[in-house]
Each structure stands twice: as C-alpha cells, then as structure tokens.
mmCIF file of C-alpha atoms and ligand atoms in Angstrom:
data_model
loop_
_atom_site.group_PDB
_atom_site.id
_atom_site.type_symbol
_atom_site.label_atom_id
_atom_site.label_comp_id
_atom_site.label_asym_id
_atom_site.label_seq_id
_atom_site.Cartn_x
_atom_site.Cartn_y
_atom_site.Cartn_z
ATOM 1 C CA MET A 1 361.268 -99.233 40.968
ATOM 2 C CA ILE A 2 358.463 -97.928 43.162
ATOM 3 C CA THR A 3 356.284 -94.910 42.321
ATOM 4 C CA VAL A 4 356.098 -91.683 44.308
ATOM 5 C CA SER A 5 352.766 -92.676 45.798
ATOM 6 C CA GLU A 6 354.125 -96.089 46.809
ATOM 7 C CA ALA A 7 357.084 -94.321 48.419
ATOM 8 C CA LEU A 8 354.719 -92.048 50.350
ATOM 9 C CA ALA A 9 352.738 -95.070 51.526
ATOM 10 C CA ILE A 10 355.943 -96.679 52.836
ATOM 11 C CA ILE A 11 356.899 -93.470 54.635
ATOM 12 C CA ALA A 12 353.413 -93.251 56.143
ATOM 13 C CA ARG A 13 353.811 -96.733 57.653
ATOM 14 C CA HIS A 14 356.922 -95.608 59.550
ATOM 15 C CA THR A 15 355.824 -92.190 60.740
ATOM 16 C CA PRO A 16 353.185 -92.415 63.480
ATOM 17 C CA PRO A 17 352.578 -89.131 65.296
ATOM 18 C CA ASN A 18 354.972 -88.266 68.102
ATOM 19 C CA PRO A 19 353.714 -88.186 71.699
ATOM 20 C CA ALA A 20 352.155 -85.052 73.134
ATOM 21 C CA GLU A 21 354.137 -82.523 75.110
ATOM 22 C CA PRO A 22 353.190 -79.344 76.941
ATOM 23 C CA VAL A 23 354.127 -76.023 75.380
ATOM 24 C CA ALA A 24 353.695 -72.553 76.817
ATOM 25 C CA LEU A 25 350.796 -70.784 75.130
ATOM 26 C CA GLY A 26 353.155 -68.110 73.824
ATOM 27 C CA GLU A 27 355.139 -70.786 71.987
ATOM 28 C CA GLY A 28 352.084 -72.528 70.574
ATOM 29 C CA ARG A 29 351.719 -70.829 67.193
ATOM 30 C CA GLY A 30 352.349 -73.252 64.331
ATOM 31 C CA ARG A 31 352.214 -76.338 66.559
ATOM 32 C CA ILE A 32 349.688 -79.160 66.133
ATOM 33 C CA LEU A 33 347.267 -79.479 69.035
ATOM 34 C CA ALA A 34 347.307 -82.877 70.713
ATOM 35 C CA LYS A 35 344.181 -82.295 72.830
ATOM 36 C CA ASP A 36 340.991 -80.328 72.291
ATOM 37 C CA VAL A 37 340.835 -76.928 73.934
ATOM 38 C CA VAL A 38 337.563 -76.573 75.861
ATOM 39 C CA SER A 39 336.398 -73.253 77.219
ATOM 40 C CA ASP A 40 336.252 -72.957 80.998
ATOM 41 C CA THR A 41 334.281 -69.726 80.662
ATOM 42 C CA ASP A 42 331.431 -68.034 78.867
ATOM 43 C CA TRP A 43 332.501 -65.369 76.410
ATOM 44 C CA PRO A 44 331.823 -62.626 77.089
ATOM 45 C CA PRO A 45 332.029 -63.760 80.701
ATOM 46 C CA PHE A 46 329.502 -61.149 81.938
ATOM 47 C CA GLU A 47 326.967 -58.681 80.548
ATOM 48 C CA THR A 48 329.133 -55.878 79.239
ATOM 49 C CA SER A 49 329.070 -52.647 77.292
ATOM 50 C CA ALA A 50 330.284 -52.536 73.700
ATOM 51 C CA MET A 51 330.685 -48.744 73.759
ATOM 52 C CA ASP A 52 331.581 -45.870 76.048
ATOM 53 C CA GLY A 53 328.059 -44.749 76.882
ATOM 54 C CA TYR A 54 325.113 -44.865 79.249
ATOM 55 C CA ALA A 55 323.294 -47.958 80.359
ATOM 56 C CA VAL A 56 319.544 -47.322 80.444
ATOM 57 C CA ARG A 57 316.203 -49.061 80.776
ATOM 58 C CA LEU A 58 314.250 -48.937 77.541
ATOM 59 C CA SER A 59 311.108 -47.521 79.127
ATOM 60 C CA ASP A 60 313.158 -44.590 80.525
ATOM 61 C CA ALA A 61 314.505 -43.583 77.108
ATOM 62 C CA ALA A 62 311.614 -44.481 74.842
ATOM 63 C CA VAL A 63 311.678 -41.178 72.942
ATOM 64 C CA PRO A 64 314.548 -38.965 71.706
ATOM 65 C CA GLY A 65 315.310 -36.140 74.143
ATOM 66 C CA SER A 66 314.711 -38.150 77.344
ATOM 67 C CA VAL A 67 316.528 -36.772 80.405
ATOM 68 C CA LEU A 68 317.704 -39.182 83.133
ATOM 69 C CA VAL A 69 319.559 -38.900 86.432
ATOM 70 C CA GLU A 70 323.233 -39.842 86.089
ATOM 71 C CA ARG A 71 324.572 -42.243 88.727
ATOM 72 C CA ALA A 72 327.543 -40.706 90.535
ATOM 73 C CA ASN A 73 329.992 -43.505 89.782
ATOM 74 C CA THR A 74 331.121 -44.342 86.272
ATOM 75 C CA VAL A 75 331.693 -48.087 85.718
ATOM 76 C CA ALA A 76 335.055 -48.784 84.119
ATOM 77 C CA ALA A 77 336.395 -51.961 82.512
ATOM 78 C CA GLY A 78 337.751 -54.077 85.352
ATOM 79 C CA ASP A 79 335.249 -52.829 87.955
ATOM 80 C CA SER A 80 333.079 -55.294 89.872
ATOM 81 C CA PRO A 81 329.499 -55.607 88.618
ATOM 82 C CA PRO A 82 327.581 -52.510 89.759
ATOM 83 C CA GLU A 83 324.279 -52.286 91.595
ATOM 84 C CA PRO A 84 321.097 -52.751 89.528
ATOM 85 C CA ILE A 85 319.924 -49.793 87.494
ATOM 86 C CA LEU A 86 317.067 -47.857 89.095
ATOM 87 C CA PRO A 87 314.029 -46.458 87.300
ATOM 88 C CA GLY A 88 314.921 -43.075 85.779
ATOM 89 C CA GLU A 89 318.638 -43.689 86.166
ATOM 90 C CA ALA A 90 321.439 -43.695 83.548
ATOM 91 C CA VAL A 91 324.736 -45.369 84.453
ATOM 92 C CA ARG A 92 327.867 -44.198 82.669
ATOM 93 C CA VAL A 93 329.720 -47.338 81.475
ATOM 94 C CA MET A 94 332.943 -47.651 79.549
ATOM 95 C CA THR A 95 333.672 -50.257 76.867
ATOM 96 C CA GLY A 96 334.190 -53.647 78.515
ATOM 97 C CA ALA A 97 332.639 -52.556 81.826
ATOM 98 C CA PRO A 98 330.174 -54.900 83.537
ATOM 99 C CA LEU A 99 326.608 -53.637 83.153
ATOM 100 C CA PRO A 100 324.256 -52.913 86.005
ATOM 101 C CA PRO A 101 321.529 -55.598 86.145
ATOM 102 C CA GLY A 102 318.407 -54.263 84.451
ATOM 103 C CA ALA A 103 320.290 -52.388 81.699
ATOM 104 C CA GLU A 104 318.493 -52.914 78.385
ATOM 105 C CA ALA A 105 320.586 -50.760 76.052
ATOM 106 C CA VAL A 106 323.676 -48.575 75.975
ATOM 107 C CA ILE A 107 323.485 -45.124 74.415
ATOM 108 C CA PRO A 108 326.912 -43.992 73.135
ATOM 109 C CA VAL A 109 328.428 -40.926 74.862
ATOM 110 C CA GLU A 110 328.437 -39.211 71.476
ATOM 111 C CA ARG A 111 324.621 -39.194 71.574
ATOM 112 C CA ALA A 112 324.378 -37.905 75.159
ATOM 113 C CA ARG A 113 324.796 -34.461 76.742
ATOM 114 C CA ARG A 114 325.426 -33.906 80.459
ATOM 115 C CA GLU A 115 323.269 -31.218 82.130
ATOM 116 C CA GLN A 116 323.957 -30.708 85.896
ATOM 117 C CA GLY A 117 323.804 -34.270 87.156
ATOM 118 C CA ARG A 118 321.409 -35.281 84.438
ATOM 119 C CA VAL A 119 321.918 -36.609 80.930
ATOM 120 C CA ARG A 120 319.882 -35.826 77.849
ATOM 121 C CA PHE A 121 319.857 -38.406 75.068
ATOM 122 C CA GLU A 122 319.494 -37.462 71.400
ATOM 123 C CA ILE A 123 318.171 -40.870 70.498
ATOM 124 C CA ALA A 124 315.844 -43.560 71.741
ATOM 125 C CA PRO A 125 317.972 -46.740 71.699
ATOM 126 C CA GLU A 126 317.116 -49.966 69.936
ATOM 127 C CA PRO A 127 316.519 -52.786 72.425
ATOM 128 C CA GLY A 128 319.829 -54.425 73.283
ATOM 129 C CA SER A 129 321.921 -51.924 71.369
ATOM 130 C CA HIS A 130 325.640 -51.877 72.289
ATOM 131 C CA LEU A 131 325.217 -54.597 74.923
ATOM 132 C CA ARG A 132 327.171 -57.790 74.837
ATOM 133 C CA HIS A 133 325.474 -60.714 76.489
ATOM 134 C CA ARG A 134 327.231 -63.248 78.633
ATOM 135 C CA GLY A 135 328.075 -66.333 76.558
ATOM 136 C CA GLU A 136 326.769 -64.918 73.274
ATOM 137 C CA SER A 137 330.001 -65.900 71.510
ATOM 138 C CA ILE A 138 331.175 -68.914 73.556
ATOM 139 C CA LYS A 139 329.468 -71.056 76.194
ATOM 140 C CA THR A 140 331.389 -72.760 78.989
ATOM 141 C CA GLY A 141 332.269 -76.293 77.883
ATOM 142 C CA THR A 142 332.361 -75.447 74.174
ATOM 143 C CA ARG A 143 335.158 -77.164 72.261
ATOM 144 C CA LEU A 144 337.069 -74.203 70.879
ATOM 145 C CA LEU A 145 339.930 -75.965 69.109
ATOM 146 C CA GLU A 146 340.150 -79.536 67.924
ATOM 147 C CA ALA A 147 343.109 -81.851 68.332
ATOM 148 C CA GLY A 148 344.998 -81.992 65.034
ATOM 149 C CA ARG A 149 344.657 -78.291 64.323
ATOM 150 C CA ARG A 150 347.754 -76.270 63.473
ATOM 151 C CA LEU A 151 347.555 -73.266 65.752
ATOM 152 C CA MET A 152 347.063 -69.892 64.094
ATOM 153 C CA PRO A 153 347.501 -66.615 65.987
ATOM 154 C CA GLY A 154 343.729 -66.305 66.460
ATOM 155 C CA ASP A 155 343.682 -69.794 67.982
ATOM 156 C CA VAL A 156 346.261 -68.645 70.508
ATOM 157 C CA ALA A 157 343.838 -65.890 71.512
ATOM 158 C CA LEU A 158 341.032 -68.442 71.936
ATOM 159 C CA ALA A 159 343.213 -70.724 74.033
ATOM 160 C CA ALA A 160 344.239 -67.742 76.157
ATOM 161 C CA LEU A 161 340.684 -66.653 76.917
ATOM 162 C CA ALA A 162 339.814 -70.238 77.786
ATOM 163 C CA GLY A 163 342.706 -70.401 80.264
ATOM 164 C CA SER A 164 344.549 -73.097 78.298
ATOM 165 C CA ASP A 165 348.199 -72.609 79.216
ATOM 166 C CA PRO A 166 350.271 -74.704 78.754
ATOM 167 C CA LEU A 167 348.857 -76.344 75.632
ATOM 168 C CA ALA A 168 349.189 -80.021 74.763
ATOM 169 C CA VAL A 169 350.814 -80.236 71.343
ATOM 170 C CA VAL A 170 352.410 -83.052 69.372
ATOM 171 C CA ALA A 171 356.174 -83.111 69.826
ATOM 172 C CA ARG A 172 357.993 -81.924 66.727
ATOM 173 C CA PRO A 173 360.474 -84.268 65.080
ATOM 174 C CA ARG A 174 364.099 -83.228 65.524
ATOM 175 C CA VAL A 175 366.187 -83.260 62.386
ATOM 176 C CA ALA A 176 369.919 -83.549 61.807
ATOM 177 C CA ILE A 177 371.389 -82.511 58.464
ATOM 178 C CA ALA A 178 374.634 -83.813 56.980
ATOM 179 C CA VAL A 179 376.077 -83.274 53.523
ATOM 180 C CA THR A 180 378.472 -85.678 51.854
ATOM 181 C CA GLY A 181 381.034 -85.255 49.109
ATOM 182 C CA ASP A 182 384.788 -84.747 48.866
ATOM 183 C CA GLU A 183 384.190 -81.765 46.588
ATOM 184 C CA LEU A 184 382.343 -79.720 49.231
ATOM 185 C CA VAL A 185 383.832 -76.787 51.083
ATOM 186 C CA ALA A 186 382.222 -74.519 53.664
ATOM 187 C CA VAL A 187 380.351 -71.466 52.436
ATOM 188 C CA GLY A 188 383.016 -69.124 53.786
ATOM 189 C CA VAL A 189 385.784 -70.778 51.767
ATOM 190 C CA ARG A 190 386.790 -69.997 48.170
ATOM 191 C CA PRO A 191 386.662 -73.363 46.382
ATOM 192 C CA ARG A 192 389.777 -74.562 44.570
ATOM 193 C CA PRO A 193 389.252 -75.902 41.041
ATOM 194 C CA GLY A 194 387.263 -79.113 41.389
ATOM 195 C CA GLN A 195 385.597 -78.014 44.616
ATOM 196 C CA ILE A 196 382.194 -76.386 45.199
ATOM 197 C CA ARG A 197 380.608 -74.681 48.148
ATOM 198 C CA ASP A 198 378.063 -76.694 50.084
ATOM 199 C CA SER A 199 374.701 -75.171 49.203
ATOM 200 C CA ASN A 200 372.522 -78.133 50.213
ATOM 201 C CA GLY A 201 373.396 -77.938 53.899
ATOM 202 C CA PRO A 202 372.182 -74.352 54.307
ATOM 203 C CA MET A 203 369.176 -75.072 52.061
ATOM 204 C CA LEU A 204 368.102 -78.108 54.111
ATOM 205 C CA LEU A 205 368.405 -76.127 57.347
ATOM 206 C CA ALA A 206 366.306 -73.377 55.758
ATOM 207 C CA LEU A 207 363.697 -75.897 54.563
ATOM 208 C CA CYS A 208 363.383 -77.309 58.082
ATOM 209 C CA GLY A 209 363.216 -73.806 59.495
ATOM 210 C CA ALA A 210 360.438 -72.888 57.068
ATOM 211 C CA GLY A 211 358.426 -75.875 58.303
ATOM 212 C CA GLY A 212 359.069 -75.068 61.964
ATOM 213 C CA TRP A 213 361.127 -78.226 62.499
ATOM 214 C CA PRO A 214 364.162 -77.807 64.717
ATOM 215 C CA ALA A 215 367.242 -78.899 62.819
ATOM 216 C CA SER A 216 370.918 -79.078 63.574
ATOM 217 C CA SER A 217 373.866 -79.561 61.279
ATOM 218 C CA ARG A 218 376.212 -82.552 61.388
ATOM 219 C CA GLY A 219 378.479 -80.756 58.929
ATOM 220 C CA ARG A 220 380.267 -82.116 55.874
ATOM 221 C CA VAL A 221 381.381 -85.717 55.502
ATOM 222 C CA GLY A 222 383.855 -86.829 52.844
ATOM 223 C CA ASP A 223 383.373 -89.737 50.492
ATOM 224 C CA ASP A 224 385.289 -92.130 52.722
ATOM 225 C CA ALA A 225 383.875 -95.066 54.584
ATOM 226 C CA SER A 226 385.090 -94.098 58.048
ATOM 227 C CA GLY A 227 383.452 -90.655 58.048
ATOM 228 C CA ILE A 228 380.185 -92.072 56.739
ATOM 229 C CA GLU A 229 380.260 -94.915 59.278
ATOM 230 C CA ALA A 230 380.750 -92.391 62.071
ATOM 231 C CA LEU A 231 377.816 -90.375 60.741
ATOM 232 C CA PHE A 232 375.495 -93.397 60.808
ATOM 233 C CA ASP A 233 376.794 -94.635 64.149
ATOM 234 C CA ALA A 234 375.887 -91.288 65.708
ATOM 235 C CA ALA A 235 372.472 -91.149 63.996
ATOM 236 C CA GLY A 236 369.577 -90.972 66.426
ATOM 237 C CA ASP A 237 371.677 -89.297 69.073
ATOM 238 C CA GLY A 238 369.568 -86.178 69.484
ATOM 239 C CA GLU A 239 367.480 -86.447 66.322
ATOM 240 C CA ASP A 240 364.510 -88.439 65.069
ATOM 241 C CA VAL A 241 365.349 -87.972 61.418
ATOM 242 C CA LEU A 242 368.734 -87.798 59.734
ATOM 243 C CA VAL A 243 368.686 -86.101 56.339
ATOM 244 C CA THR A 244 371.761 -86.343 54.134
ATOM 245 C CA SER A 245 372.602 -85.113 50.670
ATOM 246 C CA GLY A 246 374.793 -86.880 48.157
ATOM 247 C CA GLY A 247 376.290 -90.321 47.868
ATOM 248 C CA VAL A 248 373.193 -92.357 47.070
ATOM 249 C CA SER A 249 373.469 -92.738 43.258
ATOM 250 C CA ALA A 250 375.309 -95.383 41.254
ATOM 251 C CA GLY A 251 378.725 -93.678 41.209
ATOM 252 C CA ASP A 252 381.962 -95.196 42.487
ATOM 253 C CA PHE A 253 381.852 -93.054 45.631
ATOM 254 C CA ASP A 254 378.135 -93.337 46.393
ATOM 255 C CA MET A 255 378.497 -95.490 49.478
ATOM 256 C CA LEU A 256 375.816 -94.279 51.839
ATOM 257 C CA PRO A 257 373.145 -96.985 51.376
ATOM 258 C CA GLU A 258 375.619 -99.843 51.721
ATOM 259 C CA ILE A 259 377.278 -98.368 54.795
ATOM 260 C CA ALA A 260 373.909 -97.551 56.352
ATOM 261 C CA ARG A 261 372.882 -101.186 55.905
ATOM 262 C CA ARG A 262 376.118 -102.377 57.508
ATOM 263 C CA ARG A 263 375.484 -100.000 60.408
ATOM 264 C CA GLY A 264 372.100 -101.512 61.142
ATOM 265 C CA PHE A 265 369.680 -99.510 59.009
ATOM 266 C CA GLU A 266 366.906 -101.292 57.184
ATOM 267 C CA ILE A 267 366.570 -99.787 53.702
ATOM 268 C CA LEU A 268 362.836 -99.261 53.140
ATOM 269 C CA PHE A 269 363.279 -97.958 49.631
ATOM 270 C CA HIS A 270 366.191 -96.946 47.440
ATOM 271 C CA GLY A 271 365.130 -95.487 44.127
ATOM 272 C CA VAL A 272 361.800 -93.977 43.164
ATOM 273 C CA SER A 273 360.481 -93.587 39.631
ATOM 274 C CA LEU A 274 360.825 -89.825 39.741
ATOM 275 C CA ARG A 275 362.606 -86.951 38.014
ATOM 276 C CA PRO A 276 364.582 -85.341 39.485
ATOM 277 C CA GLY A 277 365.464 -87.333 42.584
ATOM 278 C CA LYS A 278 365.402 -90.972 41.449
ATOM 279 C CA PRO A 279 368.149 -92.334 43.795
ATOM 280 C CA VAL A 280 366.446 -91.146 47.015
ATOM 281 C CA VAL A 281 366.736 -93.508 50.002
ATOM 282 C CA PHE A 282 364.490 -94.020 53.004
ATOM 283 C CA ALA A 283 365.674 -96.212 55.867
ATOM 284 C CA ARG A 284 365.261 -96.756 59.565
ATOM 285 C CA ARG A 285 367.126 -98.126 62.535
ATOM 286 C CA GLY A 286 364.856 -98.474 65.548
ATOM 287 C CA PRO A 287 363.131 -95.141 66.015
ATOM 288 C CA THR A 288 365.631 -93.263 63.822
ATOM 289 C CA LEU A 289 364.711 -92.492 60.227
ATOM 290 C CA TRP A 290 367.180 -91.672 57.494
ATOM 291 C CA PHE A 291 366.445 -89.861 54.249
ATOM 292 C CA GLY A 292 369.339 -90.009 51.790
ATOM 293 C CA LEU A 293 368.669 -87.311 49.227
ATOM 294 C CA PRO A 294 370.635 -87.098 45.996
ATOM 295 C CA GLY A 295 373.226 -84.323 45.944
ATOM 296 C CA ASN A 296 372.115 -82.299 42.940
ATOM 297 C CA PRO A 297 370.518 -79.298 44.607
ATOM 298 C CA VAL A 298 367.208 -79.384 42.705
ATOM 299 C CA SER A 299 366.906 -83.124 43.412
ATOM 300 C CA THR A 300 367.673 -82.469 47.070
ATOM 301 C CA SER A 301 364.967 -79.833 47.265
ATOM 302 C CA VAL A 302 362.341 -81.794 45.310
ATOM 303 C CA CYS A 303 362.909 -84.880 47.459
ATOM 304 C CA PHE A 304 362.677 -82.781 50.601
ATOM 305 C CA HIS A 305 359.360 -81.283 49.505
ATOM 306 C CA LEU A 306 357.955 -84.625 48.352
ATOM 307 C CA PHE A 307 359.162 -87.013 51.033
ATOM 308 C CA VAL A 308 360.863 -85.368 54.002
ATOM 309 C CA ARG A 309 358.200 -82.732 54.437
ATOM 310 C CA PHE A 310 355.541 -85.420 54.338
ATOM 311 C CA ALA A 311 357.371 -87.487 56.963
ATOM 312 C CA LEU A 312 358.036 -84.561 59.297
ATOM 313 C CA GLY A 313 354.428 -83.421 58.967
ATOM 314 C CA ARG A 314 353.158 -86.878 59.878
ATOM 315 C CA LEU A 315 355.498 -87.152 62.857
ATOM 316 C CA GLU A 316 354.275 -83.828 64.194
ATOM 317 C CA GLY A 317 350.659 -84.960 63.849
ATOM 318 C CA ASP A 318 349.655 -82.847 60.845
ATOM 319 C CA PRO A 319 346.412 -84.344 59.459
ATOM 320 C CA SER A 320 347.325 -83.140 55.940
ATOM 321 C CA PRO A 321 351.085 -83.564 55.838
ATOM 322 C CA GLY A 322 353.289 -82.616 52.915
ATOM 323 C CA ALA A 323 353.326 -79.746 50.461
ATOM 324 C CA PRO A 324 349.800 -78.457 49.735
ATOM 325 C CA ARG A 325 348.581 -79.352 46.236
ATOM 326 C CA VAL A 326 346.508 -77.151 43.938
ATOM 327 C CA ALA A 327 345.208 -77.387 40.384
ATOM 328 C CA ALA A 328 346.401 -74.667 38.008
ATOM 329 C CA GLU A 329 346.177 -73.757 34.355
ATOM 330 C CA LEU A 330 349.431 -74.143 32.498
ATOM 331 C CA ALA A 331 350.488 -70.780 31.059
ATOM 332 C CA ARG A 332 352.710 -72.394 28.422
ATOM 333 C CA GLY A 333 352.939 -75.906 27.043
ATOM 334 C CA ILE A 334 355.685 -78.214 28.273
ATOM 335 C CA ALA A 335 357.540 -79.885 25.406
ATOM 336 C CA SER A 336 358.597 -83.085 27.103
ATOM 337 C CA ALA A 337 356.955 -85.269 29.672
ATOM 338 C CA GLY A 338 358.511 -88.617 30.413
ATOM 339 C CA LYS A 339 358.341 -92.178 31.548
ATOM 340 C CA ARG A 340 358.940 -91.232 35.158
ATOM 341 C CA GLU A 341 356.773 -88.929 37.262
ATOM 342 C CA THR A 342 358.362 -85.515 36.756
ATOM 343 C CA TYR A 343 358.416 -82.331 38.795
ATOM 344 C CA ARG A 344 359.095 -79.054 37.017
ATOM 345 C CA ASP A 345 359.782 -75.654 38.494
ATOM 346 C CA GLY A 346 356.951 -73.182 38.078
ATOM 347 C CA ILE A 347 355.743 -69.779 39.124
ATOM 348 C CA LEU A 348 352.183 -69.858 40.318
ATOM 349 C CA THR A 349 350.074 -66.687 40.184
ATOM 350 C CA HIS A 350 346.433 -65.740 40.518
ATOM 351 C CA ALA A 351 344.711 -64.928 37.233
ATOM 352 C CA GLY A 352 341.325 -63.654 38.343
ATOM 353 C CA ALA A 353 339.556 -66.487 40.095
ATOM 354 C CA THR A 354 341.907 -69.172 38.755
ATOM 355 C CA LEU A 355 345.509 -70.151 39.363
ATOM 356 C CA ARG A 356 347.996 -70.083 36.505
ATOM 357 C CA VAL A 357 351.401 -71.668 36.502
ATOM 358 C CA GLU A 358 354.299 -70.646 34.289
ATOM 359 C CA PRO A 359 356.846 -73.435 33.785
ATOM 360 C CA LEU A 360 360.415 -72.217 34.182
ATOM 361 C CA ALA A 361 363.179 -73.147 31.795
ATOM 362 C CA THR A 362 365.757 -75.243 33.588
ATOM 363 C CA ALA A 363 369.185 -76.515 32.631
ATOM 364 C CA GLY A 364 368.717 -79.564 34.866
ATOM 365 C CA SER A 365 368.873 -80.833 38.402
ATOM 366 C CA HIS A 366 371.927 -78.678 39.204
ATOM 367 C CA ASP A 367 370.064 -75.519 38.122
ATOM 368 C CA ILE A 368 369.324 -74.118 41.544
ATOM 369 C CA ALA A 369 369.116 -70.626 39.984
ATOM 370 C CA ALA A 370 365.903 -71.590 38.175
ATOM 371 C CA HIS A 371 364.594 -73.610 41.099
ATOM 372 C CA ALA A 372 365.143 -70.806 43.592
ATOM 373 C CA ARG A 373 362.724 -68.630 41.591
ATOM 374 C CA ALA A 374 359.979 -71.247 41.652
ATOM 375 C CA ASN A 375 357.127 -71.137 44.149
ATOM 376 C CA ALA A 376 355.584 -74.384 42.923
ATOM 377 C CA LEU A 377 356.470 -77.735 41.422
ATOM 378 C CA ILE A 378 354.401 -78.813 38.437
ATOM 379 C CA ARG A 379 353.664 -82.526 38.628
ATOM 380 C CA LEU A 380 353.672 -84.430 35.357
ATOM 381 C CA PRO A 381 352.377 -87.982 35.829
ATOM 382 C CA ALA A 382 354.427 -90.924 34.601
ATOM 383 C CA GLU A 383 353.937 -91.883 30.939
ATOM 384 C CA SER A 384 351.789 -88.810 30.313
ATOM 385 C CA GLU A 385 351.556 -86.775 27.098
ATOM 386 C CA PRO A 386 353.377 -83.405 27.222
ATOM 387 C CA PRO A 387 350.743 -80.966 28.481
ATOM 388 C CA ALA A 388 349.667 -78.129 26.177
ATOM 389 C CA SER A 389 349.156 -74.517 27.149
ATOM 390 C CA GLY A 390 345.896 -74.214 29.099
ATOM 391 C CA ALA A 391 346.038 -77.775 30.429
ATOM 392 C CA ILE A 392 345.100 -78.207 34.081
ATOM 393 C CA VAL A 393 348.078 -79.498 36.031
ATOM 394 C CA GLU A 394 348.663 -80.413 39.656
ATOM 395 C CA CYS A 395 351.130 -78.193 41.514
ATOM 396 C CA LEU A 396 352.852 -78.572 44.874
ATOM 397 C CA LEU A 397 353.306 -75.334 46.778
ATOM 398 C CA LEU A 398 356.881 -74.769 47.826
HETATM 399 P P1 AMP B 1 375.944 -86.992 44.377
HETATM 400 O O1 AMP B 1 374.490 -87.179 44.692
HETATM 401 O O2 AMP B 1 376.820 -87.147 45.565
HETATM 402 O O3 AMP B 1 376.347 -87.873 43.234
HETATM 403 O O4 AMP B 1 376.095 -85.497 43.879
HETATM 404 C C1 AMP B 1 375.431 -85.072 42.716
HETATM 405 C C2 AMP B 1 375.864 -83.686 42.366
HETATM 406 O O5 AMP B 1 375.432 -82.815 43.393
HETATM 407 C C3 AMP B 1 377.337 -83.490 42.237
HETATM 408 O O6 AMP B 1 377.564 -82.617 41.139
HETATM 409 C C4 AMP B 1 377.703 -82.851 43.538
HETATM 410 O O7 AMP B 1 378.870 -82.050 43.416
HETATM 411 C C5 AMP B 1 376.515 -82.021 43.847
HETATM 412 N N1 AMP B 1 376.399 -81.841 45.292
HETATM 413 C C6 AMP B 1 376.512 -82.806 46.214
HETATM 414 N N2 AMP B 1 376.382 -82.320 47.452
HETATM 415 C C7 AMP B 1 376.191 -80.999 47.304
HETATM 416 C C8 AMP B 1 375.993 -79.937 48.236
HETATM 417 N N3 AMP B 1 375.987 -80.169 49.544
HETATM 418 N N4 AMP B 1 375.817 -78.697 47.759
HETATM 419 C C9 AMP B 1 375.821 -78.495 46.416
HETATM 420 N N5 AMP B 1 375.988 -79.434 45.510
HETATM 421 C C10 AMP B 1 376.189 -80.688 45.936
HETATM 422 MG MG1 MG B 2 378.806 -87.188 45.912
#
C-alpha cells in the first residue's frame, strides 16, 4: 500500500493548473491570479494634500505667526490642478485635492485662523509636511500583484487603483458530490431502524464551499450496480472532479472501484497506508477526476482535507495547495500511535508565542461529534512512538 506522500505525488501528476479566465474585479477575492497586475499609474497620481489645510511656500511661513493672502478659490478633491502658488499666497486645499505647483507644505486648518481675506498660521511647517508626492507609493509599471497570489481584499484595492478589471484568474475546478449507501436517507427524513441520515453529502458541500470551490450535489445512490453505473457514466458532465462517499472498502456492497473501472476510469490508487481513510480511491477518465472517499464521516473529512483539498488547490493554481501545516506542542500525550500514518482530532490554541494542540478523545471514524469540534488534525507518522506531552507534532489546519 502506498503512503500519504506517495498518494499526494500521484495526485500532483494529474492536477495541472486550470486555464486562466477573466473575472470581474468585484468577484476576484479568494481567486488565484493568473497574470501579474502591473500599475498603469503612479500612486498617488498627482501631488496632493494629506490634510484639510493651506498649501504654502516654506519661505512665506518660516516663522510661527506668519500672515498670508488667501486665494479666493478653495481646491477640493476632484478639482483640476490649480494655478501655481504665488509668493505670499496660501491656497486652501482639502484632503485629496491636487496641490498648486510650488506648494512646499500644507498647514492643517486647525493651525490656521482666517482674518479678513488673510490667514494667520500658528506654526511654521516642516518641509514637505502633509504633502503626498506623485508616485511616492507606486510608480507606473510597478508589478503590484504576482501571478499565483490568492487575492486578499487589499489586493482588490490595488488592482482597482491600477485599472485592472477584469482580472485574469485561474479557473476554479467544479466539483460534483454524490453519496452512496442503501442505508442513507435525506436529512429531512426520519430514518427507519437500520437507516441513517446522509451527513457526508452536506459536509462535502460545506467543505467545498469553505474552500471557494463551486460544488453541486448528485444526490444519493444506492448500493446497486445500475445506480452506480449511471453515476459514473454521467461523471465529467459539468464537473472536473467527482467526489463520492462510501462503497470503496472491502465489504460485499463496496462496488464503486470495480464499476468505475468498467466505466472507463483508470484507478490511480486504491488504498493508502493511513488512519482513518485507508480505502480511499483516486481515479481519472480523460479530464475527469474521481475521489472515492470512505463513508465513515471522519474518514470522509480526513480524506477530503488530505487529498481532495490538495487536488482542488492545485487545479486552481494555488502554489501551496492543501491544508496549511504548523508545528505545535502536544498538550497531552497520545497513548497509541500505529503502523499506519494516523490523523487525530485536535484543538489548536495559542499559548503565548507558541501553538499548543490538545488531542480530542474519539470513539472512532464514525465519531463526527468529536471531529466537528476539532480545528486541526494531528499527524502521527507511520511506525512512530506514541508522542508524550510536550512533544512537537505536525498539525493540519482544518
Ligand atoms: P462505507 O464506506 O460505505 O462502507 O460506509 C462506512 C460507514 O459510513 C457506514 O457505517 C455507513 O453507514 C457510513 N456512511 C456512509 N455514507 C454515509 C453518509 N453519506 N453519511 C453518513 N454516514 C455514512
Ligand atoms: Mg456503504
């Protein structure tokens, strides 16, 4: 059986980044840029005032108490650049207004008093005070944002000031979710004895939503060959990645891998040395990828975080795809490790400058109650000794 890192390497070989597509600037947050954003302007784009105040020449206001002639017209933000400042003149300028050429400082209105067409200044300004110079923050032609960056709200502001709308981003993979099992009923239905509500379907949609990946539901499919065949025959019709839960273990009704193969999928791996989640499947047919996740809800979630998230991140061009990993101090020892690489639920918190992780007690891979409380998975390497309290462990952020 392959290891988790071998599985990730196989996934990486089949998940080149999607092509670029244009997206309206307002829809850009969270997307991965496909092309650099280069500024078509200086920023600020003109000499401008940082305060509501008076533009002056330094030699005219060299001492506190100077009195200057006030120009009749105030310059507001949005006005055209005014005429040059004359000797002995003060020009009233509002924040963001273009400055008159020759202005060497702005004195805030709070430090000025109007006296019949003249202004008296309490202070002598520092050279350049409250002026913003053209291009002091950004020069025309500067690369503002690099391809591969996931756009944050501040990046959207940068792209906007540089006139970059629409943006070129990497197309997001489209996901379809299906759950399998004769025991499953819809959430709105009270299960009869022997039945359970489908919790994986809603969870997988929520996981895709959390990652920003558009996902649709293919509903529930029973453990019968014809329904599963129909599911695989329709795969790729509107999605890049099909994600299923259930039906991939060694049970009598676990038929998905065999039917997928018959329907033209190449199985790239089936089974990873991992706990929970060992029976996970990864396959492809042409451009369509299939992840068959085991049905136990914690296994479904762990496999999503480990493998599906990694694949979707790569397809959308994320340079560091997959759940972020951090090192943390174990708050309590873990009694058992194991032969297989193991992922345990944990609650990660800040303890001063370090991260601490508290392992959660779990009843097993069906124990979604414990898993739902976790904000991290503690990774225990294969064949490792059980880690003691205080040990440094690797955690995946959920
Ligand atoms: P399977 O992987 O099909 O063998 O299922 C393993 C376990 O997960 C069984 O106890 C199933 O009842 C349960 N299970 C399968 N699918 C779901 C689902 N969609 N929601 C909740 N539990 C499920
Ligand atoms: Mg099943």
